[in-house]
Coordinates of C-alpha atoms and ligand atoms in Angstrom, one line a residue:
M1 CA -5.5 -2.3 18.2
R2 CA -7.8 -3.7 15.5
V3 CA -6.1 -3.0 12.2
M4 CA -7.8 -3.3 8.8
L5 CA -5.1 -3.9 6.3
V6 CA -6.3 -3.5 2.7
G7 CA -4.0 -5.4 0.4
A8 CA -2.8 -8.0 3.0
S9 CA -2.0 -10.5 0.3
G10 CA 0.4 -8.3 -1.6
A11 CA 4.2 -7.8 -1.5
I12 CA 4.2 -5.4 1.4
G13 CA 1.0 -6.7 3.0
A14 CA 2.7 -10.1 3.5
R15 CA 5.5 -8.4 5.4
L16 CA 3.2 -6.2 7.4
V17 CA 0.7 -8.8 8.8
P18 CA 3.4 -10.6 10.9
Q19 CA 4.9 -7.3 12.1
L20 CA 1.5 -5.9 13.1
A21 CA 0.7 -9.2 15.0
D22 CA 4.1 -9.0 16.7
R23 CA 3.2 -5.6 17.9
G24 CA 0.1 -7.0 19.5
H25 CA -2.4 -5.8 16.8
E26 CA -5.4 -7.8 15.7
V27 CA -5.2 -7.8 11.9
I28 CA -8.1 -8.1 9.5
G29 CA -6.5 -8.5 6.1
T30 CA -8.3 -7.9 2.8
F31 CA -7.5 -9.6 -0.5
A32 CA -9.0 -9.2 -3.9
S33 CA -8.1 -12.4 -5.7
P34 CA -10.5 -15.1 -4.5
G35 CA -7.7 -17.7 -4.1
N36 CA -5.8 -15.6 -1.5
A37 CA -7.9 -16.2 1.7
G38 CA -5.6 -19.0 2.8
R39 CA -2.5 -17.0 2.2
V40 CA -3.8 -14.1 4.3
R41 CA -4.9 -16.5 7.1
A42 CA -1.5 -18.3 7.1
L43 CA 0.2 -14.9 7.5
G44 CA -1.8 -14.4 10.7
A45 CA -4.7 -12.2 9.7
Q46 CA -8.5 -12.7 9.5
P47 CA -9.1 -12.7 5.7
V48 CA -11.8 -10.6 4.1
L49 CA -12.5 -10.5 0.3
L50 CA -12.8 -6.9 -0.8
D51 CA -12.8 -4.9 -4.0
L52 CA -11.8 -1.4 -3.2
L53 CA -13.4 -0.2 -6.4
D54 CA -16.9 -1.2 -5.0
P55 CA -17.7 1.7 -2.6
G56 CA -20.8 -0.1 -1.2
A57 CA -18.7 -3.2 -0.3
V58 CA -16.0 -1.0 1.2
R59 CA -18.5 0.8 3.3
Q60 CA -20.0 -2.4 4.6
A61 CA -16.6 -4.0 5.3
V62 CA -15.4 -1.1 7.3
L63 CA -18.7 -0.8 9.3
D64 CA -18.5 -4.6 10.0
V65 CA -14.9 -4.5 11.1
R66 CA -15.0 -1.2 13.0
P67 CA -11.2 -1.0 13.1
G68 CA -9.0 1.4 15.2
A69 CA -6.9 1.9 12.0
I70 CA -7.0 1.4 8.3
V71 CA -3.8 0.7 6.3
H72 CA -4.3 1.1 2.5
Q73 CA -1.7 -1.0 0.6
A74 CA -3.8 -1.9 -2.4
T75 CA -2.1 -1.6 -5.8
A76 CA -2.5 -3.6 -9.0
L77 CA 0.9 -4.1 -10.7
A78 CA 1.4 -7.8 -10.2
G79 CA 1.4 -9.9 -13.3
G80 CA 1.4 -7.3 -16.1
G81 CA 4.6 -6.1 -17.7
F82 CA 5.8 -2.5 -17.6
S83 CA 4.6 -0.5 -20.6
R84 CA 6.5 2.3 -22.3
K85 CA 3.7 4.5 -21.1
L86 CA 3.6 4.4 -17.3
D87 CA 0.0 5.6 -17.1
R88 CA -1.1 2.4 -18.9
T89 CA 0.8 0.1 -16.5
F90 CA -0.6 2.0 -13.5
A91 CA -4.2 2.6 -14.7
Q92 CA -5.8 0.3 -12.2
T93 CA -3.4 1.3 -9.4
N94 CA -4.3 4.9 -10.1
R95 CA -8.0 4.1 -9.6
L96 CA -7.1 2.3 -6.3
R97 CA -5.2 5.4 -5.3
T98 CA -8.0 7.8 -6.1
E99 CA -11.5 6.1 -6.1
G100 CA -10.3 3.4 -3.7
T101 CA -8.9 5.9 -1.3
D102 CA -12.1 8.0 -1.5
A103 CA -14.2 5.0 -0.7
L104 CA -12.0 4.0 2.3
L105 CA -11.9 7.5 3.7
A106 CA -15.7 7.9 3.4
A107 CA -16.2 4.6 5.2
A108 CA -13.6 5.5 7.8
R109 CA -15.4 8.8 8.5
E110 CA -18.7 7.1 8.8
A111 CA -17.4 4.4 11.1
G112 CA -15.3 6.9 13.2
V113 CA -12.0 5.2 12.4
P114 CA -9.3 7.4 14.1
R115 CA -6.2 6.4 12.2
F116 CA -5.5 6.0 8.4
V117 CA -2.2 5.2 6.8
A118 CA -1.8 4.8 3.1
Q119 CA 0.8 3.7 0.5
S120 CA 2.4 6.5 -1.5
F121 CA 5.6 6.6 -3.5
A122 CA 8.8 8.8 -3.4
P123 CA 11.0 8.1 -6.5
Y124 CA 10.5 9.9 -9.8
R125 CA 8.0 12.4 -8.2
Y126 CA 10.0 15.3 -6.9
A127 CA 10.9 18.3 -9.1
R128 CA 13.7 17.4 -11.4
E129 CA 15.9 20.4 -10.5
G130 CA 18.0 21.6 -7.6
G131 CA 19.4 19.2 -5.0
L132 CA 19.6 15.5 -5.7
V133 CA 17.9 14.5 -2.4
K134 CA 14.5 15.9 -1.5
T135 CA 12.5 16.2 1.7
E136 CA 8.7 16.0 2.0
D137 CA 8.6 19.8 1.9
D138 CA 10.2 20.0 -1.5
P139 CA 8.0 20.6 -4.5
L140 CA 6.8 17.7 -6.6
D141 CA 7.5 17.7 -10.3
P142 CA 5.2 20.4 -11.8
A143 CA 5.5 18.8 -15.3
P144 CA 5.9 15.0 -15.1
P145 CA 6.9 13.1 -18.2
A146 CA 3.9 12.9 -20.7
G147 CA 3.2 9.2 -20.1
A148 CA 3.3 9.5 -16.3
K149 CA 1.0 12.5 -15.7
E150 CA -2.0 10.4 -14.5
T151 CA 0.2 8.3 -12.3
N152 CA 1.8 11.3 -10.7
A153 CA -1.6 13.0 -10.3
A154 CA -3.1 9.9 -8.6
M155 CA -0.3 9.8 -6.1
A156 CA -0.6 13.6 -5.4
Y157 CA -4.3 13.1 -5.0
L158 CA -3.8 10.3 -2.4
D159 CA -1.2 12.4 -0.5
R160 CA -3.6 15.3 -0.4
V161 CA -6.9 13.6 0.6
V162 CA -5.3 11.3 3.1
T163 CA -3.5 14.2 4.9
E164 CA -6.6 16.5 4.7
A165 CA -8.5 13.7 6.5
G166 CA -5.8 13.7 9.2
G167 CA -4.1 10.5 8.0
I168 CA -0.5 9.6 7.1
A169 CA 0.8 9.0 3.5
L170 CA 4.0 7.0 3.3
R171 CA 6.1 7.8 0.3
Y172 CA 8.0 4.5 0.1
G173 CA 11.1 4.1 -1.9
G174 CA 11.3 1.5 -4.7
F175 CA 10.4 -1.8 -3.0
Y176 CA 12.9 -4.6 -3.1
G177 CA 13.1 -8.0 -1.3
D178 CA 10.5 -9.7 -3.4
P179 CA 12.6 -11.8 -5.8
G180 CA 9.6 -12.3 -8.0
D181 CA 9.2 -8.6 -8.9
Q182 CA 9.4 -7.4 -12.4
L183 CA 12.4 -5.2 -12.0
A184 CA 14.5 -8.0 -10.7
R185 CA 13.3 -10.2 -13.5
A186 CA 14.3 -7.5 -16.1
V187 CA 17.7 -6.9 -14.5
G188 CA 18.3 -10.7 -14.3
K189 CA 17.7 -10.9 -18.1
R190 CA 19.9 -7.8 -18.8
Q191 CA 16.8 -6.0 -20.1
F192 CA 17.3 -3.0 -17.8
P193 CA 20.1 -0.9 -19.2
I194 CA 22.1 2.1 -17.8
I195 CA 20.8 4.9 -20.0
G196 CA 23.2 7.7 -20.9
H197 CA 25.4 8.5 -17.9
G198 CA 22.9 6.9 -15.6
E199 CA 22.9 9.9 -13.3
G200 CA 19.1 9.9 -12.4
V201 CA 18.8 9.2 -8.6
T202 CA 16.5 6.5 -7.1
S203 CA 15.7 5.9 -3.4
W204 CA 15.1 2.2 -2.4
I205 CA 13.5 0.5 0.6
H206 CA 13.5 -3.1 1.7
L207 CA 10.0 -4.4 2.1
D208 CA 10.7 -5.4 5.7
D209 CA 11.9 -1.8 6.5
A210 CA 8.8 -0.4 4.7
A211 CA 6.6 -2.6 6.8
A212 CA 8.4 -1.6 10.1
A213 CA 7.9 2.1 9.3
T214 CA 4.2 1.5 8.6
V215 CA 3.8 -0.2 12.0
L216 CA 5.4 2.8 13.7
A217 CA 3.2 5.2 11.8
L218 CA 0.1 3.7 13.4
D219 CA 1.3 5.0 16.7
H220 CA 1.7 8.5 15.4
D221 CA -0.8 11.3 15.0
G222 CA -1.4 12.6 11.5
P223 CA -1.7 14.5 9.3
A224 CA 1.8 13.7 8.0
L225 CA 3.8 12.8 4.9
Y226 CA 6.9 10.6 5.3
N227 CA 9.6 9.5 2.8
I228 CA 10.2 5.9 3.8
V229 CA 13.5 5.3 2.0
D230 CA 16.9 4.1 2.9
D231 CA 19.9 6.3 3.7
E232 CA 21.6 6.2 0.3
P233 CA 19.8 7.7 -2.7
A234 CA 22.0 6.7 -5.6
P235 CA 22.3 7.1 -9.4
T236 CA 21.4 4.2 -11.6
R237 CA 25.0 3.7 -12.7
E238 CA 25.8 2.8 -9.0
W239 CA 22.9 0.7 -7.9
L240 CA 22.1 -1.2 -11.1
P241 CA 25.4 -3.2 -11.3
V242 CA 25.1 -4.1 -7.6
L243 CA 21.5 -5.3 -8.1
A244 CA 22.6 -7.3 -11.1
D245 CA 25.4 -8.9 -9.1
A246 CA 23.0 -9.7 -6.2
L247 CA 20.8 -11.5 -8.7
G248 CA 23.6 -13.5 -10.1
A249 CA 23.1 -11.7 -13.5
K250 CA 25.6 -10.3 -15.9
P251 CA 26.4 -6.6 -15.6
P252 CA 23.8 -4.3 -17.1
R253 CA 24.2 -3.1 -20.7
H254 CA 24.8 0.6 -21.5
L255 CA 22.5 2.4 -23.9
P256 CA 23.2 5.9 -25.3
A257 CA 20.3 8.3 -24.5
W258 CA 19.4 8.7 -28.2
V259 CA 19.1 5.0 -28.7
A260 CA 17.1 4.5 -25.5
R261 CA 14.7 7.3 -26.6
L262 CA 13.8 5.2 -29.7
I263 CA 13.5 1.9 -27.7
V264 CA 12.0 2.8 -24.4
G265 CA 10.8 6.3 -25.0
E266 CA 11.4 9.8 -23.7
D267 CA 9.8 9.2 -20.3
A268 CA 12.3 6.5 -19.3
V269 CA 15.2 8.6 -20.5
L270 CA 14.0 11.6 -18.4
A271 CA 13.6 9.3 -15.3
A272 CA 17.0 7.7 -15.9
S273 CA 18.8 11.1 -16.3
Q274 CA 17.0 13.6 -14.1
S275 CA 15.1 11.8 -11.2
R276 CA 15.8 12.8 -7.7
G277 CA 16.2 10.8 -4.5
A278 CA 14.4 11.4 -1.1
S279 CA 15.6 12.0 2.5
N280 CA 14.3 9.8 5.3
A281 CA 15.4 12.3 8.0
R282 CA 11.8 13.2 9.1
A283 CA 10.7 9.5 9.4
R284 CA 13.8 8.7 11.4
R285 CA 13.3 11.7 13.7
E286 CA 9.5 11.6 14.2
L287 CA 8.6 7.9 13.9
G288 CA 11.8 6.7 15.7
W289 CA 12.3 4.4 12.7
T290 CA 15.7 2.9 11.8
P291 CA 16.0 0.9 8.7
R292 CA 17.5 -2.5 9.1
Y293 CA 19.1 -2.1 5.7
P294 CA 20.4 1.5 5.7
S295 CA 21.6 1.0 2.1
W296 CA 20.7 -1.1 -0.9
R297 CA 24.4 -2.0 -0.9
Q298 CA 23.8 -4.4 2.0
G299 CA 20.1 -4.9 1.3
F300 CA 20.3 -6.2 -2.3
A301 CA 23.0 -8.7 -1.4
A302 CA 21.3 -9.9 1.8
S303 CA 17.8 -10.4 0.4
L304 CA 18.0 -11.2 -3.3
G305 CA 19.2 -14.3 -5.1
P306 CA 19.0 -15.6 -8.6
V307 CA 15.7 -14.6 -10.2
R308 CA 12.9 -17.1 -10.0
P309 CA 11.2 -18.1 -13.3
L310 CA 7.9 -16.3 -14.1
T311 CA 5.7 -19.3 -13.3
A312 CA 7.2 -19.7 -9.8
A313 CA 6.8 -16.0 -9.1
A314 CA 3.2 -15.7 -10.2
Ligands
LIG1 N1 3.5 -0.3 -5.3 C1 4.3 0.3 -6.2 O1 4.2 1.5 -6.4 C2 5.3 -0.6 -7.0 C3 6.0 0.1 -8.0 C4 6.9 -0.7 -8.8 C5 7.0 -2.1 -8.6 N2 6.3 -2.7 -7.6 C6 6.5 -4.1 -7.4 O2 5.5 -4.8 -8.2 C7 5.1 -6.1 -7.6 C8 3.6 -6.1 -7.5 O3 3.3 -5.1 -6.7 P1 1.9 -4.4 -6.4 O4 2.2 -3.1 -6.0 O5 0.9 -4.6 -7.4 O6 1.5 -5.2 -5.1 P2 1.0 -6.6 -4.9 O7 2.0 -7.3 -4.2 O8 0.3 -7.2 -6.1 O9 -0.2 -6.2 -3.8 C9 -1.3 -5.5 -4.1 C10 -2.4 -5.8 -3.1 O10 -3.5 -5.0 -3.5 C11 -4.6 -5.9 -3.6 N3 -5.6 -5.5 -4.6 C12 -5.4 -5.5 -6.0 N4 -6.5 -5.0 -6.6 C13 -7.4 -4.7 -5.6 C14 -8.7 -4.2 -5.6 N5 -9.4 -3.9 -6.7 N6 -9.3 -4.0 -4.4 C15 -8.7 -4.3 -3.2 N7 -7.4 -4.8 -3.2 C16 -6.8 -5.0 -4.3 C17 -4.0 -7.3 -3.9 O11 -4.9 -8.3 -3.6 P3 -4.8 -9.8 -4.4 O12 -3.3 -10.1 -4.4 O13 -5.5 -10.7 -3.5 O14 -5.4 -9.6 -5.7 C18 -2.8 -7.2 -3.0 O15 -3.1 -7.6 -1.7 C19 5.9 -6.1 -6.2 O16 7.0 -6.9 -6.4 C20 6.2 -4.7 -6.0 O17 7.4 -4.6 -5.2 C21 5.4 -2.0 -6.8

């Protein structure tokens, strides 16, 4: 099939291009930073420069390519640090998830593209009550932390419009496997503490496993929502020391919740103490997907090493 991968130059895009090609797909890979054409070509895709926030350009690109499927993996988190207010960090990503998704869906409709798969996110979104591990049918947080309202709304918007259009939204776990990512850098520098009792639960996914599930989703009819996470949602107090160890860093610091509230703000404290994990049972059952790294316990150790300096990662 001819697959138009939007965001082929990114962390997951780079894992996805070779896996799509191995599956026999022809990949047209979009990038947004002008220098990235060579990277996309070297990965095995035909590169196309595209700004998802330019609806006219999106329409033209999709009509030109006439793909059998569109995969939307465009986000804009690289480079900038994480702000205390998540909505500030995610402002551009939120636009890509709302306006960008709208432009792609409109173009897909006009060009008669039968399949649409888009990146969504599982951690920190499910209601912070009841069981610690949530399925796709469980309610999302009705009152997200103040600084993350727009980010949560953008993800909910993407989930809704993609599935209403008959597509598939993949709620990935926290990505790992990219040693240049900002979380790894912060943990490597002991800037990511265990807050309070560290009982908030996170679901993780190795980038290669996220890409493998995405390839399988292209063979599946929508509409559907899938949590693409590993088998072991875990509290911060368990996964963070293992991540630090895998990075060759010193163990994480501990910060009482009241101190953390002053330094990193209430939103981070809520996430650290109340967040819920996600179940991958539906994706395993319906997509026939089996993660190569069923737990971050093996995955962190197998795929991460000492953190690269900022310049080398950029
Ligand atoms: N995705 C998440 O929710 C998330 C959450 C937390 C942490 N992280 C981590 O943060 C790091 C950076 O991740 P990222 O999510 O920003 O991905 P990324 O690796 O920077 O990939 C984003 C992709 O979207 C493209 N893109 C950006 N702006 C675009 C636009 N206006 N129009 C079309 N395409 C556009 C980029 O193209 P160019 O590269 O060519 O500009 C790139 O191909 C990774 O290590 C990741 O694991 C991700």
